[in-house]
Structures are given as C-alpha cells and as structure tokens.
CSV table of C-alpha atoms and ligand atoms in Angstrom, one decimal:
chain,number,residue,atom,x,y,z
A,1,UNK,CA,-28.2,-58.6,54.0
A,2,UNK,CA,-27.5,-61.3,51.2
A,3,UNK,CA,-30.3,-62.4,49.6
A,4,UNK,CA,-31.0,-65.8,47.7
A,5,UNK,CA,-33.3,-68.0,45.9
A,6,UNK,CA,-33.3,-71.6,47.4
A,7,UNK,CA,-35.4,-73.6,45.0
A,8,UNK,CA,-37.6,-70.7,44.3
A,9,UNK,CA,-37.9,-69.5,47.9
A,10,UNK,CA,-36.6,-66.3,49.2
A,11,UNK,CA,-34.2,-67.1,51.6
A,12,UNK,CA,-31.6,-64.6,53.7
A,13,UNK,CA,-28.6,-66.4,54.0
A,14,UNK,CA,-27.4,-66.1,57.9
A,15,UNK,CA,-24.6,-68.1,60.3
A,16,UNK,CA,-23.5,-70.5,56.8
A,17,UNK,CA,-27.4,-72.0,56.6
A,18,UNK,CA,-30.7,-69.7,55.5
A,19,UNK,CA,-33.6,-68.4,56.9
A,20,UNK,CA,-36.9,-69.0,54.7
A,21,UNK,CA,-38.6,-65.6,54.1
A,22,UNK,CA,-42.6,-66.5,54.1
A,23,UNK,CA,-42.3,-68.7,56.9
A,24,UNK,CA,-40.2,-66.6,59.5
A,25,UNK,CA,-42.8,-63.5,57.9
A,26,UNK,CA,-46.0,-65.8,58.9
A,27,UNK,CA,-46.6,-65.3,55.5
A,28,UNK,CA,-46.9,-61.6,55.6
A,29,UNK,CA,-44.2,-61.5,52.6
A,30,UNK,CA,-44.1,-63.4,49.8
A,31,UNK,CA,-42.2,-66.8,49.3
A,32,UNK,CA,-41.2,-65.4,45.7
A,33,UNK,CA,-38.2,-63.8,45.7
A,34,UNK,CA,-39.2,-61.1,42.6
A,35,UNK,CA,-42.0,-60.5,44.9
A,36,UNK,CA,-40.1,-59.0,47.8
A,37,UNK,CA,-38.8,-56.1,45.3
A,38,UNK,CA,-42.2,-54.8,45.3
A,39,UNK,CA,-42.2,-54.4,49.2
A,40,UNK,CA,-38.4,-53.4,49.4
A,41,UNK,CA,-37.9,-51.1,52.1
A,42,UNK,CA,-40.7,-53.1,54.3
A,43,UNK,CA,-38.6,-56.1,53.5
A,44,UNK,CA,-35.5,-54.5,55.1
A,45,UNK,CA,-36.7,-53.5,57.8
A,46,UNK,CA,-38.4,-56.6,58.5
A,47,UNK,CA,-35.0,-58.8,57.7
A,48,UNK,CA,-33.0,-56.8,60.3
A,49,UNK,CA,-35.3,-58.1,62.9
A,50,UNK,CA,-34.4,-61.9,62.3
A,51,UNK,CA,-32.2,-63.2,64.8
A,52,UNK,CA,-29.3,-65.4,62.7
A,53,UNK,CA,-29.5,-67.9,64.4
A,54,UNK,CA,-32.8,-69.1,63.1
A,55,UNK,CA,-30.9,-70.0,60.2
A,56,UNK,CA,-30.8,-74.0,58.9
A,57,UNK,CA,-28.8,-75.2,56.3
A,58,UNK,CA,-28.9,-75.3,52.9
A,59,UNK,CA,-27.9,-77.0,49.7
A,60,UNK,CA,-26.0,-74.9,47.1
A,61,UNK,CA,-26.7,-76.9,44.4
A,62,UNK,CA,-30.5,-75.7,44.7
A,63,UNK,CA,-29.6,-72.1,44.6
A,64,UNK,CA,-31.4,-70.1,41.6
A,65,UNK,CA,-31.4,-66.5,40.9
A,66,UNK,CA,-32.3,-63.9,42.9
A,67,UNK,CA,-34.1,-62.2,40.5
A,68,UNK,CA,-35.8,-64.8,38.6
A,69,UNK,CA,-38.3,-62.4,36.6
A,70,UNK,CA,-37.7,-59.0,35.9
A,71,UNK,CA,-39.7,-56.5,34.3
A,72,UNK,CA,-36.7,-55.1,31.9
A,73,UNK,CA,-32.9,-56.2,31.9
A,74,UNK,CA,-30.3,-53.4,31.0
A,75,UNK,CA,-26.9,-54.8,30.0
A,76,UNK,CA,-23.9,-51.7,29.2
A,77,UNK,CA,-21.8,-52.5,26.4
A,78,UNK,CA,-18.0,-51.2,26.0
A,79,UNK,CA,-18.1,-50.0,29.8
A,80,UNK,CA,-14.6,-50.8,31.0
A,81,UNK,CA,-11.8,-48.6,29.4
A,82,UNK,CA,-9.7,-51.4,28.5
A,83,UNK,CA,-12.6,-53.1,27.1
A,84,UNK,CA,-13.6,-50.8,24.6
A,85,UNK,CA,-10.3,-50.6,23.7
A,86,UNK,CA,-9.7,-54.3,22.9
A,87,UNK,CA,-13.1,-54.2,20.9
A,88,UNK,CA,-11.2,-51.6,18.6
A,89,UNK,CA,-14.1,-49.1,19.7
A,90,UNK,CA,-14.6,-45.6,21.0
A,91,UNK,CA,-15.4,-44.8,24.7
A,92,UNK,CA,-18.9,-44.4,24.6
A,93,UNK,CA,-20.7,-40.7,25.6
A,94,UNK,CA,-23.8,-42.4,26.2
A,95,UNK,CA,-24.4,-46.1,27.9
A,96,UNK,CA,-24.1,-48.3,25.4
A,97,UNK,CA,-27.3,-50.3,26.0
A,98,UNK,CA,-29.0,-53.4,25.0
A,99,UNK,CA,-31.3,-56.1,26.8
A,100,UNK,CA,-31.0,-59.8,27.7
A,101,UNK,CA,-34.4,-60.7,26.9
A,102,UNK,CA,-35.4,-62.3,30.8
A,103,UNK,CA,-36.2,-65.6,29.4
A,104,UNK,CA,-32.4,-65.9,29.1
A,105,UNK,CA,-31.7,-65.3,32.8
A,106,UNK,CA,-30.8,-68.4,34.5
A,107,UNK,CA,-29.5,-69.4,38.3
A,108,UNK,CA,-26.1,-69.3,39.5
A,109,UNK,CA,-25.0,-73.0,38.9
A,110,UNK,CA,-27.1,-74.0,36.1
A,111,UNK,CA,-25.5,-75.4,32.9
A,112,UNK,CA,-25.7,-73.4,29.4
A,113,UNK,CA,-25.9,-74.7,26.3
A,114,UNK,CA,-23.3,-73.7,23.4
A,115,UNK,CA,-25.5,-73.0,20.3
A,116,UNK,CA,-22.5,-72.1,18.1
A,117,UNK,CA,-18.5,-71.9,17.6
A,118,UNK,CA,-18.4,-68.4,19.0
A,119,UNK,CA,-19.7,-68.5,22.1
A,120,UNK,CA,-18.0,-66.1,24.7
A,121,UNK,CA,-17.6,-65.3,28.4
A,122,UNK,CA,-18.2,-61.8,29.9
A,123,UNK,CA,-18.2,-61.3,33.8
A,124,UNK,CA,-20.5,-58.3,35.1
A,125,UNK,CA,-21.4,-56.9,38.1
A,126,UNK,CA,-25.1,-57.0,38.4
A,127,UNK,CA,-27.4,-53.9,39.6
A,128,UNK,CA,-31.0,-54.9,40.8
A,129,UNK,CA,-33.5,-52.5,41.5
A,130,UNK,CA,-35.5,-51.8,44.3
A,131,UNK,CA,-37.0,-48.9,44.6
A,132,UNK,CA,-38.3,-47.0,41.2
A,133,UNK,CA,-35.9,-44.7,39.8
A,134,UNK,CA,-37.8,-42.0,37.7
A,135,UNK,CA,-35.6,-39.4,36.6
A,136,UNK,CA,-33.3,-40.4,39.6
A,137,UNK,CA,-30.1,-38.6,40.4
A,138,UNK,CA,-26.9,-39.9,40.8
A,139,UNK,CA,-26.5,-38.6,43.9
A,140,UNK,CA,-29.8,-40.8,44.8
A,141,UNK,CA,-28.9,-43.4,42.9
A,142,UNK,CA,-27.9,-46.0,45.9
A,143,UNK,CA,-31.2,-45.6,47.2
A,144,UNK,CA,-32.6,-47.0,44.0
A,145,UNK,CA,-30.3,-50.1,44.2
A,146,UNK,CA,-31.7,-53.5,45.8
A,147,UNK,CA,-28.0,-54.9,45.7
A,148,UNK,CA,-25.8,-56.3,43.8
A,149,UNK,CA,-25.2,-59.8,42.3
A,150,UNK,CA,-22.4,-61.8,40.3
A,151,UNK,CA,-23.8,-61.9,36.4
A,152,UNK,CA,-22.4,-63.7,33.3
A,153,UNK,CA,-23.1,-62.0,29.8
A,154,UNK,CA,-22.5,-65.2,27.9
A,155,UNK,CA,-22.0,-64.4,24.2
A,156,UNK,CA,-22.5,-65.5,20.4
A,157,UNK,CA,-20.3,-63.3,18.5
A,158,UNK,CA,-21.5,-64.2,15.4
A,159,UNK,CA,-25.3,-63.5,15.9
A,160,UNK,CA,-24.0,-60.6,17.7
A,161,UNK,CA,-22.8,-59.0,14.8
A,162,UNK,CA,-24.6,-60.0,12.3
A,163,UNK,CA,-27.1,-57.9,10.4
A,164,UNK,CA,-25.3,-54.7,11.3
A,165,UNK,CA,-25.4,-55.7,14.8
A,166,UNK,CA,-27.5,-58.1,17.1
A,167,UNK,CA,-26.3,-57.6,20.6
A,168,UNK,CA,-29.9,-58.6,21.9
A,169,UNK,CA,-29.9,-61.4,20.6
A,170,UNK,CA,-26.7,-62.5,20.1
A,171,UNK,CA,-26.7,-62.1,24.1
A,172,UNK,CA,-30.0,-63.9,24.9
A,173,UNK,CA,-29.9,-67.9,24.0
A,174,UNK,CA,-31.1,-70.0,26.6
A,175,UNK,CA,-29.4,-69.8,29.8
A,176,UNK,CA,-27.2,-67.3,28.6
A,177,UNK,CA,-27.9,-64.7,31.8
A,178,UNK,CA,-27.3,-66.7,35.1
A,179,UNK,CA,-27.2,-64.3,38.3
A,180,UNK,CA,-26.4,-65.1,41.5
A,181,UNK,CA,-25.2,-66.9,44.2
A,182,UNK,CA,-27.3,-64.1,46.2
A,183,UNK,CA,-27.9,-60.6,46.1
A,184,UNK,CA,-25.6,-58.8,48.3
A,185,UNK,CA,-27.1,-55.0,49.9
A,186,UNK,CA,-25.1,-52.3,49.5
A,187,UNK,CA,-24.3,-51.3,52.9
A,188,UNK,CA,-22.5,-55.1,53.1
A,189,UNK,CA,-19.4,-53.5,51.6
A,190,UNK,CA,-16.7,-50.8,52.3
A,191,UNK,CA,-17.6,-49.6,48.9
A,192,UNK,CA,-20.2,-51.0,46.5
A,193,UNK,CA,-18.4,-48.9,44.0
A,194,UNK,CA,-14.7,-50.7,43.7
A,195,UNK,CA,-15.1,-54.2,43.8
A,196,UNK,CA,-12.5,-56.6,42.4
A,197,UNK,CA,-14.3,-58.6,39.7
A,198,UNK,CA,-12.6,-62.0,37.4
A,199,UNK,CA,-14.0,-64.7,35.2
A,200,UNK,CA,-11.8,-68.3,35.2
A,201,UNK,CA,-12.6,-70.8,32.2
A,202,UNK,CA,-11.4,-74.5,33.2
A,203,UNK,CA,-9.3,-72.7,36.0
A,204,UNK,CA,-7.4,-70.4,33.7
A,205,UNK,CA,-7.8,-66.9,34.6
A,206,UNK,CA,-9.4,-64.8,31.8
A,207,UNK,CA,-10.5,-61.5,32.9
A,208,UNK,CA,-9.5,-59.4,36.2
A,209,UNK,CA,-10.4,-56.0,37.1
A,210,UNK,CA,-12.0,-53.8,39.1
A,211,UNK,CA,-15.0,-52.1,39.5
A,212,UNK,CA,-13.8,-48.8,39.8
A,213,UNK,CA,-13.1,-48.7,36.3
A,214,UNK,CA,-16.4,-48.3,34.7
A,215,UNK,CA,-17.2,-45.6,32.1
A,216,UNK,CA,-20.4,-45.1,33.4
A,217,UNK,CA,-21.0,-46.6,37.3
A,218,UNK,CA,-23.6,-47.5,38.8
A,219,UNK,CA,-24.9,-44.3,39.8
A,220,UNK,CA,-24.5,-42.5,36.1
A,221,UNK,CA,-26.0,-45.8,34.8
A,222,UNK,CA,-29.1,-44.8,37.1
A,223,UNK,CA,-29.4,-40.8,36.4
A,224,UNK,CA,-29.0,-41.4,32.5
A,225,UNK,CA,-31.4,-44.7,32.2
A,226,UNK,CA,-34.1,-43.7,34.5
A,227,UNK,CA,-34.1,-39.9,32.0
A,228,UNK,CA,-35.0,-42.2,29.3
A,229,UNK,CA,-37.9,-44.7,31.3
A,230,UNK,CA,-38.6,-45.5,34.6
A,231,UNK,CA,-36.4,-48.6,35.9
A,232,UNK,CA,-38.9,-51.0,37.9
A,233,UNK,CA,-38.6,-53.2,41.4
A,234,UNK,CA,-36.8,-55.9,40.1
A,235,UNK,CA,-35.4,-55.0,37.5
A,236,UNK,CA,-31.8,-56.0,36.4
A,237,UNK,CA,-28.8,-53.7,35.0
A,238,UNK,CA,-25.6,-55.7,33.8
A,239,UNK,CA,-23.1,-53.4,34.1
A,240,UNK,CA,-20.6,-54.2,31.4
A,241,UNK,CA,-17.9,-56.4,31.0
A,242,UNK,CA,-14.1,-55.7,31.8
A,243,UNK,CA,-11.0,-56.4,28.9
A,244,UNK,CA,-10.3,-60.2,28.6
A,245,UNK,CA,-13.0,-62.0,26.6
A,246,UNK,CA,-12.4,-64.7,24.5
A,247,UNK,CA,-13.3,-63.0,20.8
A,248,UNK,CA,-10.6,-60.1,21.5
A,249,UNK,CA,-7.9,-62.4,22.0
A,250,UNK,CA,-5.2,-63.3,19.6
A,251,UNK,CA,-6.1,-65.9,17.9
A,252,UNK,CA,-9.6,-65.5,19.3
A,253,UNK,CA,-10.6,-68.1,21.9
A,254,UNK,CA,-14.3,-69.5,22.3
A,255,UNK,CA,-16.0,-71.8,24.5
A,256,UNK,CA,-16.5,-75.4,24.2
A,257,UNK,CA,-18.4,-78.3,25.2
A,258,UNK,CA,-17.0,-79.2,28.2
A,259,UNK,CA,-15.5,-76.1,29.5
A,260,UNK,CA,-16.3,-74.6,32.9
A,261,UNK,CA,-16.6,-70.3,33.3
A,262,UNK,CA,-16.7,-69.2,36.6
A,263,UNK,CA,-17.3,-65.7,37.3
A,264,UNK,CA,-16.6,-63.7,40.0
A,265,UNK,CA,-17.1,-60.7,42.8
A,266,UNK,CA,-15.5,-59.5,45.7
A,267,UNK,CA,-18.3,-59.7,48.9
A,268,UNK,CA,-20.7,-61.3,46.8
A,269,UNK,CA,-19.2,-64.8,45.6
A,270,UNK,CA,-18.8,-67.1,42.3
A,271,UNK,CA,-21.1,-68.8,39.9
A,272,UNK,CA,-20.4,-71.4,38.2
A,273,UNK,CA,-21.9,-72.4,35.1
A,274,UNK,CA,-20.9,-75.7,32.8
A,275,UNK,CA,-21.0,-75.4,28.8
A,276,UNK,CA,-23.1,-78.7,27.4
A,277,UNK,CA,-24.1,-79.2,24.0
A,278,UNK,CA,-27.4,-77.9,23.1
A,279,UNK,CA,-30.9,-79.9,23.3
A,280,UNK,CA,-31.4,-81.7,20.0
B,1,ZN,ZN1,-21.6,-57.6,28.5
C-alpha cells in the first residue's frame, strides 16, 4: 500500500489517482494521516478491502507528508561506510543519534529556506513506525515498521558544529525535514532492505548508493533504539545519509539560492524541494 497526505487528508494512492481515507471509511478512520498510525493494523486490513478503482485523481503539487506530526524523530549519523569515511570519522558501535526537532518536518515538494552559506544536502531513507516497539528484536523489527518514505536531512554545517557539536540543531531550521511523496509498506518491495537511494542538485548527480550498505539497518536501528525508549505510532527514524554531500567535497560545495535537491528511492519515488532565501 502507498500511503500519502493530499492537502492534509489521508489518501491511498491506487490506478495513478487516490482514494480519500475518511470518506471511503464512512468516517470510521480518521481523515488525519498521523492519526491512522494509532489504528495501524486495523488500517491495513481495512485498505486491502478498497477496490482501486475507486480511486480519482489527484494534484501532486498538494501532496504533504505522510507523517506530518510525530511524537519523536530519530535521524542516524555516519551510517553509510563510505560516509563516515569522507567525514574523516570512525564507524560507529552505537547509532549515532540525534533528532530533527518535528517542527522542521516539511512535505515532499515544499520550498526551504537557506539560513546560511553552509547549507547541505543529505538523502535518507525514512522509517516510520507503526506499531510500538518496546524492547523490539530485530528479528521483529518489520513488524514495527509502518513503511518507508524518501527523507531529505538538509544541513547547516556551521551550526552543526559549533559549540562542540549541534547536530540537532544544525539539522532542524525551518523546512529542513521534508518526507514524502508517500509512504510506501514494506511488503511493496522485493526487499525493503536494499533499495537504490541518490540525491540530484540542479540535475547533477550528488550522492548514489544503496541501502544495503548501512552500519546499522533498519532492523538493528529498531532492537538498539527501542532498548533505550519505546519508539511510538508515528514516529519517524531517518536512517542516515550515504557518501556525497556537499561539505565533504573538495573544495566543499553548498547550496544556494536558487538550486533545486531532489532526492530519491527506488519503489517509493522523488521529492523535490527548491532552496529560496529566508523570510525577512
Ligand atoms: Zn543525516
């Protein structure tokens, strides 16, 4: 099942068009897509009862995310081999973990604004929650897992590092989190564990990978989290970027006003997100 907000209404996208959640339920789920986590398994079972071709169109330019308000958002640093090396750092023994505070979390097509000169891409493969995971296995772990989305971990390296280090922060100006186009379940793909993943600034291919190559995947990302706190319905894990972003270059590249990152995943699609100058 793919999964998507359309203008703040769940919708499950079906025969190119989408079928609109609360009104094909008779209202008996929610038309709020962060809703439907709390319900998950109910959902599913209700979604594989809709006949596709109850589906209408819809506009792509009024997709937002499909998890528009979560509880807590995990993001993995240094979680691609080649990644860590670029940064000059070790291969992490534990997940290197920070948060995108959610009021940074923005749809898939939405505009960001660059607050400073060092503002960088990072294309992630995005986790979202459904059921709890409390002390979860990893040999449970899909069970815990909603589906999976495209994420961008846009990046100012300077407030990143400064004081020490900042990566919440640094990682959390406004807009800097856009998920999307839809969430994608994991029984949609051969395996939800090796998906081909790239970022493209202005065209220009930047990053290009595969999932497979994680430190830590999805399911060790699950075991060793949920040992620490519970992960929630709805909540969102960004799983780490792969080697290619702009501050590890030579001479370091940043983004600019005007520049265009689009960010992608095998089975689940692009987003597409336009750098602007910020509000005065
Ligand atoms: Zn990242």
């Amino acid at each position: 099942m793919r999964l998507a907000n359309v203008g703040g209404r769940a919708t499950i996208l079906a025969n190119g068009g989408g079928i609109d959640v609360q009104r094909s339920s008779n209202g008996w789920f929610s038309s709020s897509p962060q809703a439907l986590y709390e319900k998950w398994d109910a959902f599913r079972v209700f979604a594989n009862t809709l006949n596709p071709a109850m589906a209408t169109p819809i506009d792509e330019a009024t997709l937002r995310s499909p998890v528009p308000a979560p509880r807590q958002v995990f993001a993995i640093g240094l979680n691609y081999r080649a990644h860590a090396e670029e940064s000059g750092m070790e291969i992490p023994r534990i997940p290197a973990t920070f948060t995108k505070f959610p009021a940074s979390l923005a749809g898939p097509f939405d505009p960001v604004e660059r607050p400073g000169n060092t503002m960088d891409w990072e294309v992630e493969l995005v986790a979202i929650i459904g059921n709890r995971a409390d002390r979860a296995s990893a040999a449970d772990a899909w069970g815990h897992i909603a589906g999976l989305a495209v994420g961008q971990d846009f990046s100012e390296r300077t407030v990143q590092r400064a004081a020490g280090a900042q990566f919440s922060l640094g990682k959390s100006f406004r807009g800097f989190g856009p998920i999307g186009p839809c969430l994608v379940t994991p029984d949609e793909f051969t395996d939800p564990g090796n998906l081909e993943l790239g970022c493209r600034v202005n065209g220009e291919v930047m990053q290009h990978s595969r999932t497979n190559d994680l430190i830590f995947s999805i399911p060790a990302l699950i075991e060793q989290l949920s040992a620490v706190l519970p992960l929630l319905p709805g909540d969102v894990i960004f799983t780490g970027t792969p080697a290619g972003v702009g501050a590890a270059r030579k001479p370091p590249r940043f983004l600019q006003v005007g520049d265009v990152v689009e960010s992608w995943i095998e089975g689940i699609g692009t987003i597409r997100n336009n750098v602007i100058a910020p509000a005065g």
